[in-house]
Coordinates of C-alpha atoms in Angstrom, one line a residue:
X1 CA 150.2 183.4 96.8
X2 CA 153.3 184.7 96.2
X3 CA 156.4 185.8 98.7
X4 CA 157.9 188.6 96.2
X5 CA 154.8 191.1 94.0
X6 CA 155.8 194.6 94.2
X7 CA 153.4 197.1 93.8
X8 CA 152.9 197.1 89.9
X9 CA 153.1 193.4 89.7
X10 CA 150.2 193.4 92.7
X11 CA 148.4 195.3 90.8
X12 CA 148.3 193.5 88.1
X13 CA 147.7 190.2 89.0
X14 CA 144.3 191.8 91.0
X15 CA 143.0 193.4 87.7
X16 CA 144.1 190.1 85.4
X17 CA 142.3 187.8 87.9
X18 CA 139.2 190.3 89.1
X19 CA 140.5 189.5 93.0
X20 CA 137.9 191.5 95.3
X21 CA 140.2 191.2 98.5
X22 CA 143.7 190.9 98.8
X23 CA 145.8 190.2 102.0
X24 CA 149.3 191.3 102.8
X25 CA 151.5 189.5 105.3
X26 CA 154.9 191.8 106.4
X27 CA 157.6 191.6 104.4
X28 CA 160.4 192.2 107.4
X29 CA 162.8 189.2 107.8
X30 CA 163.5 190.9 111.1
X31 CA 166.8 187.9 111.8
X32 CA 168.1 189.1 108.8
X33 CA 171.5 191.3 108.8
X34 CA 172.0 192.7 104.7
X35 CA 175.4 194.2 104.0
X36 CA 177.1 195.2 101.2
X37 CA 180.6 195.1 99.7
X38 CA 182.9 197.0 97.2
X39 CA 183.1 193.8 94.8
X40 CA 187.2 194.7 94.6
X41 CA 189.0 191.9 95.5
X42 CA 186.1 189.6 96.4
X43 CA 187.4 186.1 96.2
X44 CA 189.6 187.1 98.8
X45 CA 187.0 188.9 100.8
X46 CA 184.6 185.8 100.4
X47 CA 187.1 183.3 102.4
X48 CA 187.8 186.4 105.1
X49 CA 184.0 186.2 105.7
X50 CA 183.6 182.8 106.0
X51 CA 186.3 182.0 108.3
X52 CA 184.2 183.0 111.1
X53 CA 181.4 180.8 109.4
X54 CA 183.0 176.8 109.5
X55 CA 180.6 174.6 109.7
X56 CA 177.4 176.4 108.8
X57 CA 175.0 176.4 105.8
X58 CA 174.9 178.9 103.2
X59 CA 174.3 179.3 99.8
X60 CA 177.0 181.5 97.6
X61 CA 175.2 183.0 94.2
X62 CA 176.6 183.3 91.1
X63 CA 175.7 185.0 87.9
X64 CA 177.1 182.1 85.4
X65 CA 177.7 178.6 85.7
X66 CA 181.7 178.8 85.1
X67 CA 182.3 181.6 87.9
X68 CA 179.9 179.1 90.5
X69 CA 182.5 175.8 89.6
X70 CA 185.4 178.2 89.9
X71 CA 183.9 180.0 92.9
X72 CA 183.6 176.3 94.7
X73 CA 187.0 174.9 93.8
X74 CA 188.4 178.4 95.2
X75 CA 187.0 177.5 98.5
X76 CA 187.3 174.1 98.7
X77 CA 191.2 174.8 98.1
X78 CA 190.9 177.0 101.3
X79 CA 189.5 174.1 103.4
X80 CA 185.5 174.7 103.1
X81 CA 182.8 172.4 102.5
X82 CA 181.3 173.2 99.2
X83 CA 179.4 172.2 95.9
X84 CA 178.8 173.9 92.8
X85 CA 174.9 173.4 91.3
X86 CA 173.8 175.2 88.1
X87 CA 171.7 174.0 85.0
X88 CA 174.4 172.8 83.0
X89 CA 174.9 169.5 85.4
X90 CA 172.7 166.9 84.8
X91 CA 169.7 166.1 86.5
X92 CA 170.9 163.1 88.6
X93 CA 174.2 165.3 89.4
X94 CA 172.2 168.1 90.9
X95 CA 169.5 165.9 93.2
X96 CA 172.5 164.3 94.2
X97 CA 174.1 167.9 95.1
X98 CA 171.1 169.5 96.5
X99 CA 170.3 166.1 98.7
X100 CA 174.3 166.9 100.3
X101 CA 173.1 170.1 101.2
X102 CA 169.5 169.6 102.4
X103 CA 171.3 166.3 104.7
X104 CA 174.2 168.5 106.4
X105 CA 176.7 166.9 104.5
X106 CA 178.1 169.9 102.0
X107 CA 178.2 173.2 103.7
X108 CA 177.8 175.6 100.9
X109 CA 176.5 175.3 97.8
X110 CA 177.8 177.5 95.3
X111 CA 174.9 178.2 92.6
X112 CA 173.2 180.3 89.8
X113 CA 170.2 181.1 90.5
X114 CA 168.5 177.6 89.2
X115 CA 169.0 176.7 92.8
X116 CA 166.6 177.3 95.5
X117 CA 163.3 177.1 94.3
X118 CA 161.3 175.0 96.3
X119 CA 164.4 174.4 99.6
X120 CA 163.0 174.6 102.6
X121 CA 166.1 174.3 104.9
X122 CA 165.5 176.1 107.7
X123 CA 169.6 176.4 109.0
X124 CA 171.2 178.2 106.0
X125 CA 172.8 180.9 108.0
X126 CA 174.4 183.2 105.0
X127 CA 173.0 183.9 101.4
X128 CA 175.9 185.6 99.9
X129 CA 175.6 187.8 96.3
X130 CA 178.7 187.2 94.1
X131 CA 176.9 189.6 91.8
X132 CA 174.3 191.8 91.3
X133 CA 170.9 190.4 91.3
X134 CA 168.6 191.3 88.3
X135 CA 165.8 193.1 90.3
X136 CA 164.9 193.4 93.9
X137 CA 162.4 190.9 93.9
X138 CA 165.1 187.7 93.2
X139 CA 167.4 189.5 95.4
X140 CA 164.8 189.3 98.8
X141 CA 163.7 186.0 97.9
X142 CA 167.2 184.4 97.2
X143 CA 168.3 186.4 100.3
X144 CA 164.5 184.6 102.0
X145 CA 166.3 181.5 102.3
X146 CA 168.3 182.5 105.4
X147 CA 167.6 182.3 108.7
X148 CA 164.0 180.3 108.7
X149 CA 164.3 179.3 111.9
X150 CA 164.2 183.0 113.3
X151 CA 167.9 182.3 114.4
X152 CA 170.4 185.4 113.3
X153 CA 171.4 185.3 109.8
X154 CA 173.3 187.6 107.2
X155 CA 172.7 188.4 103.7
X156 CA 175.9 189.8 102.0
X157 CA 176.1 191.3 98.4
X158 CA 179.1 192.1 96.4
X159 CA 178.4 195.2 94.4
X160 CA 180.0 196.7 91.5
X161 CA 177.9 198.9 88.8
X162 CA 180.4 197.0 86.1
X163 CA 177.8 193.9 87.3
X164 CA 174.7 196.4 85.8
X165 CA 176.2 196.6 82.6
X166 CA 176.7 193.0 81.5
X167 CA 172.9 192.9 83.2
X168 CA 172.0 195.9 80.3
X169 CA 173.6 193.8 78.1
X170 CA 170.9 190.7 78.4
X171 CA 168.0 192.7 78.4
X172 CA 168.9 194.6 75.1
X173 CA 168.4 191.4 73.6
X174 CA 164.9 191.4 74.4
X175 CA 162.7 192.5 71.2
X176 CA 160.0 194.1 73.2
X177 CA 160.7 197.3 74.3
X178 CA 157.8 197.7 76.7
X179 CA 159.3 194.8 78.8
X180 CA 162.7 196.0 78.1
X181 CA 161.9 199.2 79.9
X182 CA 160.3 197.5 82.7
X183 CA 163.4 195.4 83.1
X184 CA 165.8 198.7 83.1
X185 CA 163.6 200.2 85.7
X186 CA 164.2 197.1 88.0
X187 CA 167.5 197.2 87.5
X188 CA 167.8 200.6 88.9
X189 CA 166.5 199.8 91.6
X190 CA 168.6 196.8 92.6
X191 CA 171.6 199.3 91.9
X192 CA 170.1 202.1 94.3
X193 CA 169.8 199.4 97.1
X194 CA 173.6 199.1 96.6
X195 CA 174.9 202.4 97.0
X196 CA 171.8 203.6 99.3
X197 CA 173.2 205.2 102.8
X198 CA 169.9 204.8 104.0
X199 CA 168.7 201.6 105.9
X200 CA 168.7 198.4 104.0
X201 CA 165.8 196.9 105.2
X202 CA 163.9 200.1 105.4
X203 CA 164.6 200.5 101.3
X204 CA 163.7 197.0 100.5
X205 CA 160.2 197.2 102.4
X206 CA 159.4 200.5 100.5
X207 CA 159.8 198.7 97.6
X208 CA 157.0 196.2 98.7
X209 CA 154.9 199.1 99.6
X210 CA 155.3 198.8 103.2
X211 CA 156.3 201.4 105.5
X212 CA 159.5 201.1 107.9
X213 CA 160.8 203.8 109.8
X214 CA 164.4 202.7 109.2
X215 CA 167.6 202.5 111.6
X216 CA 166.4 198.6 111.6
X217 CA 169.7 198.3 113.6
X218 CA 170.2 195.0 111.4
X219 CA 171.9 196.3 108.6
X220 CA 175.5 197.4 107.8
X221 CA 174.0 201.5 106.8
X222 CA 172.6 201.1 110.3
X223 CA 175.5 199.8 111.8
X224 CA 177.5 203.0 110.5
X225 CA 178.5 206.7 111.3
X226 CA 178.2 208.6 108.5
X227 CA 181.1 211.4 109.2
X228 CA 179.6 214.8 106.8
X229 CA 181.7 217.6 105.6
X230 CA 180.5 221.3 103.9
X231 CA 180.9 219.6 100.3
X232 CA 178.5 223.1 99.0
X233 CA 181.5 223.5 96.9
X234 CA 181.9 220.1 95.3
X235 CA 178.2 220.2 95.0
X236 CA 178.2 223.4 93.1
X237 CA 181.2 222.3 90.5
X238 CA 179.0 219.4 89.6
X239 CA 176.0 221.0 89.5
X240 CA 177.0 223.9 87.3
X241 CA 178.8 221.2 85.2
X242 CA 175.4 219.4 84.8
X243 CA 173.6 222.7 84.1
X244 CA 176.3 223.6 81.5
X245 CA 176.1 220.5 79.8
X246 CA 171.8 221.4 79.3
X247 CA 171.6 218.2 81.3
X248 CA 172.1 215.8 78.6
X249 CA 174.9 213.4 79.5
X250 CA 175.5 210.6 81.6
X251 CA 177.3 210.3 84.8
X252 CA 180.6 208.9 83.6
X253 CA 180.8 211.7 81.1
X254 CA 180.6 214.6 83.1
X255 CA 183.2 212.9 85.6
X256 CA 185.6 213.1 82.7
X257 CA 184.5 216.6 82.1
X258 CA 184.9 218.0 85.7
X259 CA 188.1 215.8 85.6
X260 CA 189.8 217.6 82.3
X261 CA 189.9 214.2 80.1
X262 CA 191.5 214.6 77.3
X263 CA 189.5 211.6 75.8
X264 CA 188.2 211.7 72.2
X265 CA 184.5 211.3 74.3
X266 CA 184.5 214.9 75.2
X267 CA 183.4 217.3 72.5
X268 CA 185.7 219.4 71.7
X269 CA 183.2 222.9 72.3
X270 CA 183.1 221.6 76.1
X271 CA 186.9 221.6 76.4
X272 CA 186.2 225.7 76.1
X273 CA 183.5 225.7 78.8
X274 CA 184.5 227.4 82.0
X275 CA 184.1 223.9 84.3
X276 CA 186.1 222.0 82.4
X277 CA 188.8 220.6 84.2
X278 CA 187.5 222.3 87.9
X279 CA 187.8 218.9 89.3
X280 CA 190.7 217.2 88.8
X281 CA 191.6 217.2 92.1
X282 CA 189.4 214.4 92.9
X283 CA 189.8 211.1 91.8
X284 CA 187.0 209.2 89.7
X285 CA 185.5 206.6 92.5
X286 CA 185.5 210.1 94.6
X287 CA 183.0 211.9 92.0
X288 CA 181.2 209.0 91.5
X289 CA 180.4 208.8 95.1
X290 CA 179.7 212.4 96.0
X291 CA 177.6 212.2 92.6
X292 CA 175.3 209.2 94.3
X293 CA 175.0 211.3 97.0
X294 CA 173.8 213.8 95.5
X295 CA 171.0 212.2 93.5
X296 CA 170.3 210.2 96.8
X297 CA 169.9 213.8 98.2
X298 CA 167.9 215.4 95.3
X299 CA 170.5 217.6 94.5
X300 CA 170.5 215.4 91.2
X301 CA 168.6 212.9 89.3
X302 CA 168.9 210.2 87.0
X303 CA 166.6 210.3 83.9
X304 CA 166.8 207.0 81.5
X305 CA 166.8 203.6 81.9
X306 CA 169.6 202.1 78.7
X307 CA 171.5 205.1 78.9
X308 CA 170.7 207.1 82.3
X309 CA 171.4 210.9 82.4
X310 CA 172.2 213.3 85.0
X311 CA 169.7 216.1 85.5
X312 CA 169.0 218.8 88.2
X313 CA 167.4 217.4 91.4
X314 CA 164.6 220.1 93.2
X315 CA 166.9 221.1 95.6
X316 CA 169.4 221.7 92.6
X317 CA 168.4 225.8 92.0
X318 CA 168.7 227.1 95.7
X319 CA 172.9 225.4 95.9
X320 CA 173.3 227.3 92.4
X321 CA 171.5 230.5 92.4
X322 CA 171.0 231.1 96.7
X323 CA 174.1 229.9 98.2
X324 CA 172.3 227.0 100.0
X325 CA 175.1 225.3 101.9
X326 CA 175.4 221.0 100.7
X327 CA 176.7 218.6 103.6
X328 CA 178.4 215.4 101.7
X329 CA 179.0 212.3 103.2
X330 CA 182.5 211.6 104.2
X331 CA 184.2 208.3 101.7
X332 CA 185.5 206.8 104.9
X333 CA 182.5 205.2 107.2
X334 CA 183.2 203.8 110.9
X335 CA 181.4 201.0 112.4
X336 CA 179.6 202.5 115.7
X337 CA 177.7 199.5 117.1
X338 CA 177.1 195.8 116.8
X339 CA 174.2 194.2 115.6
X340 CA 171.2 194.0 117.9
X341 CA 169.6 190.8 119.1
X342 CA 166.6 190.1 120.6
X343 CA 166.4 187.6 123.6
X344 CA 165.7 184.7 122.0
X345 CA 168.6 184.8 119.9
X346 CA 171.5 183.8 122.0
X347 CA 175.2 183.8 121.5
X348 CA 176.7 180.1 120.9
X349 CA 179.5 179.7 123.4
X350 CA 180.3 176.0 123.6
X351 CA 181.3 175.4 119.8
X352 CA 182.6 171.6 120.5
X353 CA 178.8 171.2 122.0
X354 CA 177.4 172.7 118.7
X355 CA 179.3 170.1 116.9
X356 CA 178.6 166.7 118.9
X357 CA 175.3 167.6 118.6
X358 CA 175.5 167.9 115.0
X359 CA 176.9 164.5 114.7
X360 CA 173.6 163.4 116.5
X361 CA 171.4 165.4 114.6
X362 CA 172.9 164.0 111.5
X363 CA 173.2 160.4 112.3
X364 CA 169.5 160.9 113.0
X365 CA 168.5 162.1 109.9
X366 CA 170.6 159.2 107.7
X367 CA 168.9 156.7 110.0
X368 CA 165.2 157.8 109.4
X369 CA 166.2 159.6 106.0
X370 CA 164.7 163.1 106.5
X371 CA 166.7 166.3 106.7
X372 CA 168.7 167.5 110.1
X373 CA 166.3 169.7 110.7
X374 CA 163.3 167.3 110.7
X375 CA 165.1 166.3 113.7
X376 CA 165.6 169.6 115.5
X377 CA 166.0 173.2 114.3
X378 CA 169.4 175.0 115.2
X379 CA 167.5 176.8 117.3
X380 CA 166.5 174.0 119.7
X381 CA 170.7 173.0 119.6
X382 CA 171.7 176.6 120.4
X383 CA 169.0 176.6 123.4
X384 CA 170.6 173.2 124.3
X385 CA 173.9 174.8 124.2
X386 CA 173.2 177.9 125.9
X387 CA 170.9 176.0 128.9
X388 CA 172.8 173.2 129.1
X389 CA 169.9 171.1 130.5
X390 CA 170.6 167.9 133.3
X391 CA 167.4 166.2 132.8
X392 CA 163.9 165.0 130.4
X393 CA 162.1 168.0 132.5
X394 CA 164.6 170.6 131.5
X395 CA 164.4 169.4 127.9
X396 CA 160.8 169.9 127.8
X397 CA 161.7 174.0 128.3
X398 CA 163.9 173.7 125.3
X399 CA 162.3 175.2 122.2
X400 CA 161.4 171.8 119.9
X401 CA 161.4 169.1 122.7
X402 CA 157.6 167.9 123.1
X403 CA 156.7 164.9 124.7
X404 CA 156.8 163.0 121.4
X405 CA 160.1 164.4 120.6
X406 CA 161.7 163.8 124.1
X407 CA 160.8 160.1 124.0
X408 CA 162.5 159.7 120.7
X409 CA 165.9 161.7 120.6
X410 CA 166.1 163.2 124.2
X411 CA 168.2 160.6 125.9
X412 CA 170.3 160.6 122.9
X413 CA 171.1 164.9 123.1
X414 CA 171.0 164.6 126.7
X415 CA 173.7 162.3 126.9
X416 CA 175.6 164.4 124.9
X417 CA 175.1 167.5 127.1
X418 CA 175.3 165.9 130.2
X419 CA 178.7 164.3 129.1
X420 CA 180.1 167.6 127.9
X421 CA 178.7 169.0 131.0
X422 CA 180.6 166.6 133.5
X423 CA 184.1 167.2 131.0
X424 CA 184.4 170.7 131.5
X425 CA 183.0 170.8 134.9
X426 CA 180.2 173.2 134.0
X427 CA 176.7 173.6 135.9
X428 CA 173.5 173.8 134.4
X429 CA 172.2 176.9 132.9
X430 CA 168.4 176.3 133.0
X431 CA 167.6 178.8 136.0
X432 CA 168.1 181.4 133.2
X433 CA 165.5 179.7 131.0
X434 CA 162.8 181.6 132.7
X435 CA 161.2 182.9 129.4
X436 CA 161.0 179.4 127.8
X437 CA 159.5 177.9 130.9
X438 CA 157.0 180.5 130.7
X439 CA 155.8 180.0 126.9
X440 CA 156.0 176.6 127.4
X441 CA 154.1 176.8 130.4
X442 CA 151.2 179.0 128.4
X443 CA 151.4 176.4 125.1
X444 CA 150.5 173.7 127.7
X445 CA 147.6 175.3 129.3
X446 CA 146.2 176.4 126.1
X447 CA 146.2 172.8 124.7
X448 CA 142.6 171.9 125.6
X449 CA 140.0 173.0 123.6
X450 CA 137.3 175.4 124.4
X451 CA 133.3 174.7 124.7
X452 CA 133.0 176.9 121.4
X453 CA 135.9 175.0 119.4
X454 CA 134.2 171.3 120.4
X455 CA 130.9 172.9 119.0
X456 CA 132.7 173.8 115.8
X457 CA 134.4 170.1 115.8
X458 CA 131.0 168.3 116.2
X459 CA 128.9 170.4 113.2
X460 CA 131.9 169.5 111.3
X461 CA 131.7 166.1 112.2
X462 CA 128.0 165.6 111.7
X463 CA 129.4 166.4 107.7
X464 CA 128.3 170.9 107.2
X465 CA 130.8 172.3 105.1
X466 CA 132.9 175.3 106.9
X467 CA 130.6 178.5 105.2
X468 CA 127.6 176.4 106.7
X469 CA 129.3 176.3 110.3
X470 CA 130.6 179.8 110.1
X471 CA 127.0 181.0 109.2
X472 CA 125.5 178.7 111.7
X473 CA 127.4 179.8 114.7
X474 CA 127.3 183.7 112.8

């Protein structure tokens, strides 16, 4: 079982293993939001985005073990709640660390990867990306630990290709090339989901092999206008440039050679062609991002893993030779919409509610020694806030209060939303709990088992194995 095999690695694994039938669960994290930054400035940009986020879990990734201490002492000088975990600490240090976390009682733990494996915690409501993931695969399962309780949660990557060449730089000091290749490849990939316009989620499910018809609504591409402009001639000048160059030279290079560099890296017999120089009017992060539209277009491709080239895309020959008109993508994008939710996933209003019933949660857990959320979910203390329920019957329509449950912590939350209730003079909210009273209504009457399910129970009990019952009762 496994939460991450692309296609190749799928594959594989049913050869290796002779597996006759495979089955394939969806890969959509449909709570999910992914985003992605300009990595410019990100320190500063981390703190702006969790300003709004005090008080919740989340898991900051790093690429080294110096910039996730650094990156933790950064935000614990701005007033956050964090701890740094990476292999370097000892092993005492980081079950001490990761036991804050899973307990409520560190926020954010800043981390290399070496963190993770094996965390169930259900609240982490953000998985930022300090860097850029090695592949897609660690990326979607890192990103995987957000959000398990269904409740909205955001993935956010900092991107910058100067993150794909330090990544370059570990695998060329693998000694097989074969696996070296392989590792390029992936790396690609994770590069194209950051500067893809097209929906996040609907590029990472691709990957997977499974089909999504994108505008997921969920993503920051989605969230997006995408202003075009005729750019047939800006197309053409680095087309022609490409074509002139018989194709051979990498993106960076024929910037400079659009752009007129007088660099020693340009060959001198270029400096005679006729588009050298036709583009200095543009700066460098302009090319580069007309030239990712392009390739995301076809217009271009890039061939090579190490060192990737520019070539001609298929639609390449009809904006040289036939005049075909190019519409480019705009550098400025403006946010059209907000982020859709379904009806389950409701706003928090009453934040000092949220809080108190934290404390609960928490005092809880320490008492009986399990996590916060062996108590409740987040879910069940949004629904609490959000209802605001006056009685045991209106907790039994809140989303992780059973009968079981009610007897042992409902007076306790109750108190505490009854209290805050009577404080701010504020009526109860349950006459808009419709949906839960019906699903809890159908769980109930679904509890007792059928004629056919007791038959199963009682060949099981008299000691036949489960292919003997499934044969027996065909």
């Amino acid at each position: 079982m496994t939460a991450t095999a692309d296609t190749r690695t799928k594959n594989d694994i049913v050869k290796i293993i002779g597996l006759e039938k495979i089955f394939v669960s969806s890969f959509n994290r449909a709570n999910i939001h992914y985003a992605v930054q300009p990595k410019q400035d990100s320190r500063s940009r981390l703190v702006e985005y969790l300003n709004d986020k005090r008080g919740q879990s989340g898991i900051i990734y790093t690429l080294s073990r110096k910039s996730a201490e650094s990156t933790s002492e950064h935000l614990n000088a701005h007033g956050f709640s964090t701890t740094a975990y990476h292999a370097g600490l000892g092993t005492d240090v980081r079950m001490q660390r990761q036991e804050e976390f899973i307990q409520d009682r560190v926020d954010i733990v800043v981390a290399t990867i070496a963190f993770g494996m094996g965390i169930d915690k259900s609240n982490v409501r953000f998985v930022v990306h300090m860097d850029l993931p090695k592949n897609i695969e660690g990326y979607y399962q890192e990103t995987g630990r957000a959000g398990r309780d269904g409740l909205p949660s955001e993935a956010l990557l900092f991107f910058s290709r100067g993150d794909a060449i330090t990544l370059r730089g570990f695998i060329d000091q693998g000694s097989d090339p074969k696996q070296n290749q392989l590792l390029y490849d992936k790396l690609n990939q994770m590069i194209t989901f950051g500067e893809t316009r097209k929906c996040r989620r609907q590029y990472l499910l691709e990957y997977f092999s499974e089909s999504h018809d994108g505008q997921c609504d969920n993503c920051d591409n989605c969230l997006k206008t995408f202003d075009v402009f005729d750019g047939t001639e800006i197309a053409q000048k680095v087309l022609s440039a490409v074509y002139r160059l018989k194709e051979s030279f990498g993106a960076n290079y024929v910037i400079d050679f659009l752009r007129g560099s007088k660099s020693k890296k340009i060959r001198e017999e270029h400096t005679w062609m006729k588009t050298y120089g036709i583009g200095q009017d543009l700066g460098k992060p302009m090319w580069q991002a007309y030239i990712r539209n392009l390739v995301e277009d076809d217009y271009l491709r890039v061939d090579g893993t190490k060192f990737p080239i520019l070539k001609l895309g298929s639609k390449a020959t009809a904006v040289l030779f036939n005049k075909q008109k190019v519409s480019l993508v705009k550098i400025e994008t403006i946010v059209r919409k907000s982020s859709s939710r379904s009806d389950e996933q409701l706003n928090v209003k009453h934040y000092d509610l949220m809080s108190a019933l934290k404390d609960v949660r928490r005092a809880l857990a320490t008492k009986e020694n399990v996590p916060p959320y062996v108590i409740f979910s987040d879910k069940t203390l949004v629904e609490l806030c959000h209802y605001l329920p006056a009685s045991e019957n209106d907790l039994l329509r809140i989303n992780g209060f059973g009968q079981i449950k009610l007897k042992r912590y409902g007076p306790q939350f109750l108190k505490v939303v009854v209290d805050y209730c009577t404080a701010q003079n504020l009526d109860s909210n349950m006459g808009s709990n419709t949906k839960v009273a019906k699903k809890r209504s159908t769980t109930t009457n679904s509890k007792s088992a059928s004629k056919t399910q007791l038959e199963t129970v009682k060949l099981f009990q008299a000691g036949l194995s489960i292919p003997e019952i499934a044969r027996k009762r065909e």
